PDB file of C-alpha atoms in Angstrom:
ATOM      1  CA  VAL A   1      56.186  98.189  88.710  1.00  0.00           C
ATOM      2  CA  ASP A   2      56.097  95.555  85.968  1.00  0.00           C
ATOM      3  CA  TRP A   3      55.365  97.493  82.772  1.00  0.00           C
ATOM      4  CA  GLY A   4      53.659  95.356  80.112  1.00  0.00           C
ATOM      5  CA  CYS A   5      53.896  92.466  82.543  1.00  0.00           C
ATOM      6  CA  GLY A   6      52.454  89.698  80.389  1.00  0.00           C
ATOM      7  CA  GLN A   7      52.058  86.751  82.765  1.00  0.00           C
ATOM      8  CA  GLY A   8      54.274  88.393  85.382  1.00  0.00           C
ATOM      9  CA  MET A   9      57.497  86.644  84.429  1.00  0.00           C
ATOM     10  CA  ALA A  10      59.797  89.618  85.110  1.00  0.00           C
ATOM     11  CA  SER A  11      58.360  90.004  88.619  1.00  0.00           C
ATOM     12  CA  GLY A  12      58.641  86.256  89.150  1.00  0.00           C
ATOM     13  CA  VAL A  13      62.267  86.254  88.006  1.00  0.00           C
ATOM     14  CA  LEU A  14      62.987  89.156  90.369  1.00  0.00           C
ATOM     15  CA  LEU A  15      61.513  87.206  93.292  1.00  0.00           C
ATOM     16  CA  ASP A  16      63.481  84.080  92.323  1.00  0.00           C
ATOM     17  CA  TYR A  17      66.700  86.087  92.058  1.00  0.00           C
ATOM     18  CA  ILE A  18      66.171  87.666  95.479  1.00  0.00           C
ATOM     19  CA  ARG A  19      65.520  84.283  97.085  1.00  0.00           C
ATOM     20  CA  GLN A  20      68.303  82.463  95.263  1.00  0.00           C
ATOM     21  CA  HIS A  21      70.887  85.084  96.271  1.00  0.00           C
ATOM     22  CA  ARG A  22      69.467  85.451  99.793  1.00  0.00           C
ATOM     23  CA  ILE A  23      68.917  89.171  99.411  1.00  0.00           C
ATOM     24  CA  TRP A  24      66.689  90.643 102.083  1.00  0.00           C
ATOM     25  CA  MET A  25      64.045  92.858 100.527  1.00  0.00           C
ATOM     26  CA  ASN A  26      60.708  93.780 101.966  1.00  0.00           C
ATOM     27  CA  ILE A  27      58.615  93.934  98.813  1.00  0.00           C
ATOM     28  CA  ARG A  28      55.276  95.376  99.863  1.00  0.00           C
ATOM     29  CA  ARG A  29      53.585  95.867  96.525  1.00  0.00           C
ATOM     30  CA  PHE A  30      53.677  94.767  92.910  1.00  0.00           C
ATOM     31  CA  THR A  31      52.036  96.984  90.322  1.00  0.00           C
ATOM     32  CA  LEU A  32      51.311  95.025  87.166  1.00  0.00           C
ATOM     33  CA  ILE A  33      50.421  96.868  83.964  1.00  0.00           C
ATOM     34  CA  GLU A  34      49.084  94.825  81.063  1.00  0.00           C
ATOM     35  CA  PRO A  35      46.534  95.505  78.283  1.00  0.00           C
ATOM     36  CA  ALA A  36      45.386  91.863  77.924  1.00  0.00           C
ATOM     37  CA  LYS A  37      42.853  91.093  80.670  1.00  0.00           C
ATOM     38  CA  LEU A  38      43.353  87.308  80.739  1.00  0.00           C
ATOM     39  CA  THR A  39      47.129  87.654  80.753  1.00  0.00           C
ATOM     40  CA  LEU A  40      46.936  90.194  83.595  1.00  0.00           C
ATOM     41  CA  SER A  41      44.750  87.790  85.568  1.00  0.00           C
ATOM     42  CA  ARG A  42      47.374  85.067  85.096  1.00  0.00           C
ATOM     43  CA  ALA A  43      50.106  87.445  86.267  1.00  0.00           C
ATOM     44  CA  VAL A  44      48.134  88.173  89.441  1.00  0.00           C
ATOM     45  CA  ASP A  45      47.666  84.435  90.060  1.00  0.00           C
ATOM     46  CA  HIS A  46      51.367  83.698  89.489  1.00  0.00           C
ATOM     47  CA  LEU A  47      52.585  86.488  91.748  1.00  0.00           C
ATOM     48  CA  SER A  48      50.086  85.623  94.471  1.00  0.00           C
ATOM     49  CA  VAL A  49      51.699  82.200  94.676  1.00  0.00           C
ATOM     50  CA  LEU A  50      55.296  83.355  94.193  1.00  0.00           C
ATOM     51  CA  SER A  51      55.056  86.160  96.768  1.00  0.00           C
ATOM     52  CA  GLU A  52      53.366  83.779  99.212  1.00  0.00           C
ATOM     53  CA  GLY A  53      50.762  86.445  99.940  1.00  0.00           C
ATOM     54  CA  SER A  54      53.345  88.809 101.439  1.00  0.00           C
ATOM     55  CA  ALA A  55      52.761  91.653  98.958  1.00  0.00           C
ATOM     56  CA  VAL A  56      49.772  93.614  97.728  1.00  0.00           C
ATOM     57  CA  ILE A  57      49.261  93.114  94.001  1.00  0.00           C
ATOM     58  CA  LYS A  58      47.821  96.079  92.134  1.00  0.00           C
ATOM     59  CA  ALA A  59      46.666  95.130  88.637  1.00  0.00           C
ATOM     60  CA  LEU A  60      46.188  97.877  86.046  1.00  0.00           C
ATOM     61  CA  HIS A  61      44.401  96.787  82.895  1.00  0.00           C
ATOM     62  CA  ASP A  62      45.844  99.291  80.422  1.00  0.00           C
ATOM     63  CA  LYS A  63      48.659  99.864  77.949  1.00  0.00           C
ATOM     64  CA  ALA A  64      51.893 100.917  79.627  1.00  0.00           C
ATOM     65  CA  ASP A  65      52.073 104.145  77.640  1.00  0.00           C
ATOM     66  CA  LYS A  66      48.417 105.021  78.367  1.00  0.00           C
ATOM     67  CA  VAL A  67      48.054 104.299  82.105  1.00  0.00           C
ATOM     68  CA  SER A  68      47.106 107.334  84.198  1.00  0.00           C
ATOM     69  CA  PRO A  69      49.997 108.690  86.310  1.00  0.00           C
ATOM     70  CA  SER A  70      47.554 109.107  89.213  1.00  0.00           C
ATOM     71  CA  LEU A  71      47.268 105.297  89.393  1.00  0.00           C
ATOM     72  CA  LEU A  72      51.049 104.971  89.712  1.00  0.00           C
ATOM     73  CA  VAL A  73      51.718 107.243  92.696  1.00  0.00           C
ATOM     74  CA  THR A  74      53.780 105.477  95.375  1.00  0.00           C
ATOM     75  CA  ASN A  75      55.364 106.219  98.733  1.00  0.00           C
ATOM     76  CA  PRO A  76      58.327 108.557  98.111  1.00  0.00           C
ATOM     77  CA  GLU A  77      60.258 106.798 100.915  1.00  0.00           C
ATOM     78  CA  ALA A  78      59.996 103.401  99.203  1.00  0.00           C
ATOM     79  CA  VAL A  79      62.526 102.262  96.608  1.00  0.00           C
ATOM     80  CA  LYS A  80      60.746 101.493  93.368  1.00  0.00           C
ATOM     81  CA  ILE A  81      61.928  98.848  90.901  1.00  0.00           C
ATOM     82  CA  HIS A  82      60.610  99.266  87.361  1.00  0.00           C
ATOM     83  CA  LEU A  83      60.763  96.151  85.179  1.00  0.00           C
ATOM     84  CA  PHE A  84      60.697  96.338  81.384  1.00  0.00           C
ATOM     85  CA  SER A  85      61.096  93.106  79.493  1.00  0.00           C
ATOM     86  CA  ASN A  86      60.720  94.433  75.949  1.00  0.00           C
ATOM     87  CA  MET A  87      61.391  98.139  75.471  1.00  0.00           C
ATOM     88  CA  CYS A  88      61.545  97.738  71.696  1.00  0.00           C
ATOM     89  CA  GLU A  89      57.769  97.596  71.486  1.00  0.00           C
ATOM     90  CA  VAL A  90      56.627 100.554  73.624  1.00  0.00           C
ATOM     91  CA  ASP A  91      56.466 104.348  73.490  1.00  0.00           C
ATOM     92  CA  HIS A  92      59.319 104.973  75.912  1.00  0.00           C
ATOM     93  CA  GLN A  93      58.776 108.752  75.959  1.00  0.00           C
ATOM     94  CA  ALA A  94      55.163 108.404  77.115  1.00  0.00           C
ATOM     95  CA  ILE A  95      56.182 105.927  79.819  1.00  0.00           C
ATOM     96  CA  ALA A  96      59.041 108.141  81.021  1.00  0.00           C
ATOM     97  CA  HIS A  97      56.594 111.047  81.250  1.00  0.00           C
ATOM     98  CA  ARG A  98      54.233 108.940  83.411  1.00  0.00           C
ATOM     99  CA  ILE A  99      57.074 107.901  85.708  1.00  0.00           C
ATOM    100  CA  ILE A 100      58.397 111.446  86.113  1.00  0.00           C
ATOM    101  CA  ALA A 101      54.858 112.691  86.834  1.00  0.00           C
ATOM    102  CA  SER A 102      54.077 110.029  89.451  1.00  0.00           C
ATOM    103  CA  GLN A 103      57.232 108.821  91.186  1.00  0.00           C
ATOM    104  CA  ARG A 104      59.355 110.450  93.873  1.00  0.00           C
ATOM    105  CA  GLY A 105      62.384 109.054  95.638  1.00  0.00           C
ATOM    106  CA  LEU A 106      64.786 106.362  94.444  1.00  0.00           C
ATOM    107  CA  ASN A 107      63.744 104.476  91.307  1.00  0.00           C
ATOM    108  CA  LEU A 108      65.666 101.530  89.861  1.00  0.00           C
ATOM    109  CA  PHE A 109      65.082 100.444  86.278  1.00  0.00           C
ATOM    110  CA  VAL A 110      65.774  96.991  84.869  1.00  0.00           C
ATOM    111  CA  CYS A 111      65.278  97.066  81.100  1.00  0.00           C
ATOM    112  CA  VAL A 112      65.948  93.951  79.032  1.00  0.00           C
ATOM    113  CA  SER A 113      65.089  93.277  75.393  1.00  0.00           C
ATOM    114  CA  PRO A 114      66.028  90.860  72.681  1.00  0.00           C
ATOM    115  CA  ALA A 115      69.071  92.219  70.807  1.00  0.00           C
ATOM    116  CA  ILE A 116      67.523  92.346  67.367  1.00  0.00           C
ATOM    117  CA  ALA A 117      69.149  95.304  65.608  1.00  0.00           C
ATOM    118  CA  ASP A 118      71.294  98.213  66.771  1.00  0.00           C
ATOM    119  CA  PHE A 119      68.616 100.847  66.132  1.00  0.00           C
ATOM    120  CA  ARG A 120      66.146  98.873  68.255  1.00  0.00           C
ATOM    121  CA  ASN A 121      68.713  98.270  70.989  1.00  0.00           C
ATOM    122  CA  GLN A 122      69.224 102.032  71.180  1.00  0.00           C
ATOM    123  CA  ARG A 123      65.684 102.348  72.569  1.00  0.00           C
ATOM    124  CA  LEU A 124      66.910 101.175  75.987  1.00  0.00           C
ATOM    125  CA  ARG A 125      69.474 103.953  76.122  1.00  0.00           C
ATOM    126  CA  ALA A 126      66.992 106.464  74.693  1.00  0.00           C
ATOM    127  CA  PHE A 127      64.588 105.539  77.495  1.00  0.00           C
ATOM    128  CA  ARG A 128      67.317 105.992  80.116  1.00  0.00           C
ATOM    129  CA  ASP A 129      68.209 109.366  78.582  1.00  0.00           C
ATOM    130  CA  GLN A 130      64.656 110.612  79.269  1.00  0.00           C
ATOM    131  CA  PHE A 131      65.732 110.881  82.928  1.00  0.00           C
ATOM    132  CA  LEU A 132      68.175 113.752  83.409  1.00  0.00           C
ATOM    133  CA  ARG A 133      70.043 112.407  86.433  1.00  0.00           C
ATOM    134  CA  ALA A 134      70.070 108.723  85.490  1.00  0.00           C
ATOM    135  CA  LYS A 135      73.023 106.728  86.801  1.00  0.00           C
ATOM    136  CA  THR A 136      73.858 103.688  84.664  1.00  0.00           C
ATOM    137  CA  LEU A 137      74.521 100.598  86.758  1.00  0.00           C
ATOM    138  CA  SER A 138      74.866  98.101  83.901  1.00  0.00           C
ATOM    139  CA  GLN A 139      74.657  98.313  80.138  1.00  0.00           C
ATOM    140  CA  ARG A 140      75.536  95.391  77.928  1.00  0.00           C
ATOM    141  CA  THR A 141      74.552  93.180  75.045  1.00  0.00           C
ATOM    142  CA  ASP A 142      75.394  89.523  75.319  1.00  0.00           C
ATOM    143  CA  SER A 143      74.394  86.037  74.311  1.00  0.00           C
ATOM    144  CA  PHE A 144      73.751  82.919  76.268  1.00  0.00           C
ATOM    145  CA  GLN A 145      73.471  79.363  75.114  1.00  0.00           C
ATOM    146  CA  GLY A 146      70.592  77.124  76.073  1.00  0.00           C
ATOM    147  CA  ASN A 147      68.525  74.292  74.713  1.00  0.00           C
ATOM    148  CA  VAL A 148      65.138  74.504  73.107  1.00  0.00           C
ATOM    149  CA  PHE A 149      62.786  71.573  72.628  1.00  0.00           C
ATOM    150  CA  ARG A 150      61.707  71.265  68.992  1.00  0.00           C
ATOM    151  CA  ILE A 151      58.374  69.469  68.941  1.00  0.00           C
ATOM    152  CA  TYR A 152      58.650  68.485  65.285  1.00  0.00           C
ATOM    153  CA  LYS A 153      62.053  66.868  65.979  1.00  0.00           C
ATOM    154  CA  LYS A 154      61.022  65.537  69.401  1.00  0.00           C
ATOM    155  CA  ALA A 155      64.426  66.567  70.713  1.00  0.00           C
ATOM    156  CA  TYR A 156      66.357  69.368  72.345  1.00  0.00           C
ATOM    157  CA  GLU A 157      68.830  71.341  70.301  1.00  0.00           C
ATOM    158  CA  PRO A 158      71.253  74.150  71.152  1.00  0.00           C
ATOM    159  CA  TYR A 159      69.844  77.639  70.868  1.00  0.00           C
ATOM    160  CA  SER A 160      71.581  80.991  71.303  1.00  0.00           C
ATOM    161  CA  VAL A 161      69.713  84.018  72.635  1.00  0.00           C
ATOM    162  CA  LYS A 162      71.118  87.509  72.256  1.00  0.00           C
ATOM    163  CA  ARG A 163      69.834  90.178  74.611  1.00  0.00           C
ATOM    164  CA  THR A 164      70.568  93.744  75.604  1.00  0.00           C
ATOM    165  CA  GLU A 165      70.127  95.276  79.030  1.00  0.00           C
ATOM    166  CA  CYS A 166      70.254  98.681  80.615  1.00  0.00           C
ATOM    167  CA  ILE A 167      69.988  98.916  84.405  1.00  0.00           C
ATOM    168  CA  PHE A 168      69.976 102.374  85.923  1.00  0.00           C
ATOM    169  CA  SER A 169      68.817 104.378  88.898  1.00  0.00           C
ATOM    170  CA  VAL A 170      67.369 107.857  89.198  1.00  0.00           C
ATOM    171  CA  GLN A 171      66.338 110.004  92.135  1.00  0.00           C
ATOM    172  CA  LEU A 172      63.083 111.792  91.263  1.00  0.00           C
TER     173      LEU A 172
END
């Protein structure tokens, strides 16, 4: 489930990671949740190509904290991976409530956000803490160096990105 999927980048990165590391996973379905209709359409197009048609893509045109739990029900035997690429901007309590109401079985959560300020970074841990039996698999804040192309300079220049992550699992 890609919550607030935008153009589906988190799902695309997950697929790339699985392929690059030769991890065998039988991904049967992507559920994309996005309030912007055009952006959601792009996400569906991107994932259709990236998944090579091997997965069903369920597109939900709604805000992540407003989507009906009945639309999220999945097979309790299947492992669910929930992707959150910017927890700082959403009502994490409402989303946790929807997940608890609709999901059974093993759920993995990959939550990544820009590391902007400590109080905002705490939202990842606050989200995790909504699940009573959550097991933290990874929790860190780090930086990585890259290059960004500055159009006005017509050149690349070094750019540092600071991010925070919280990866956890919970049996519901």
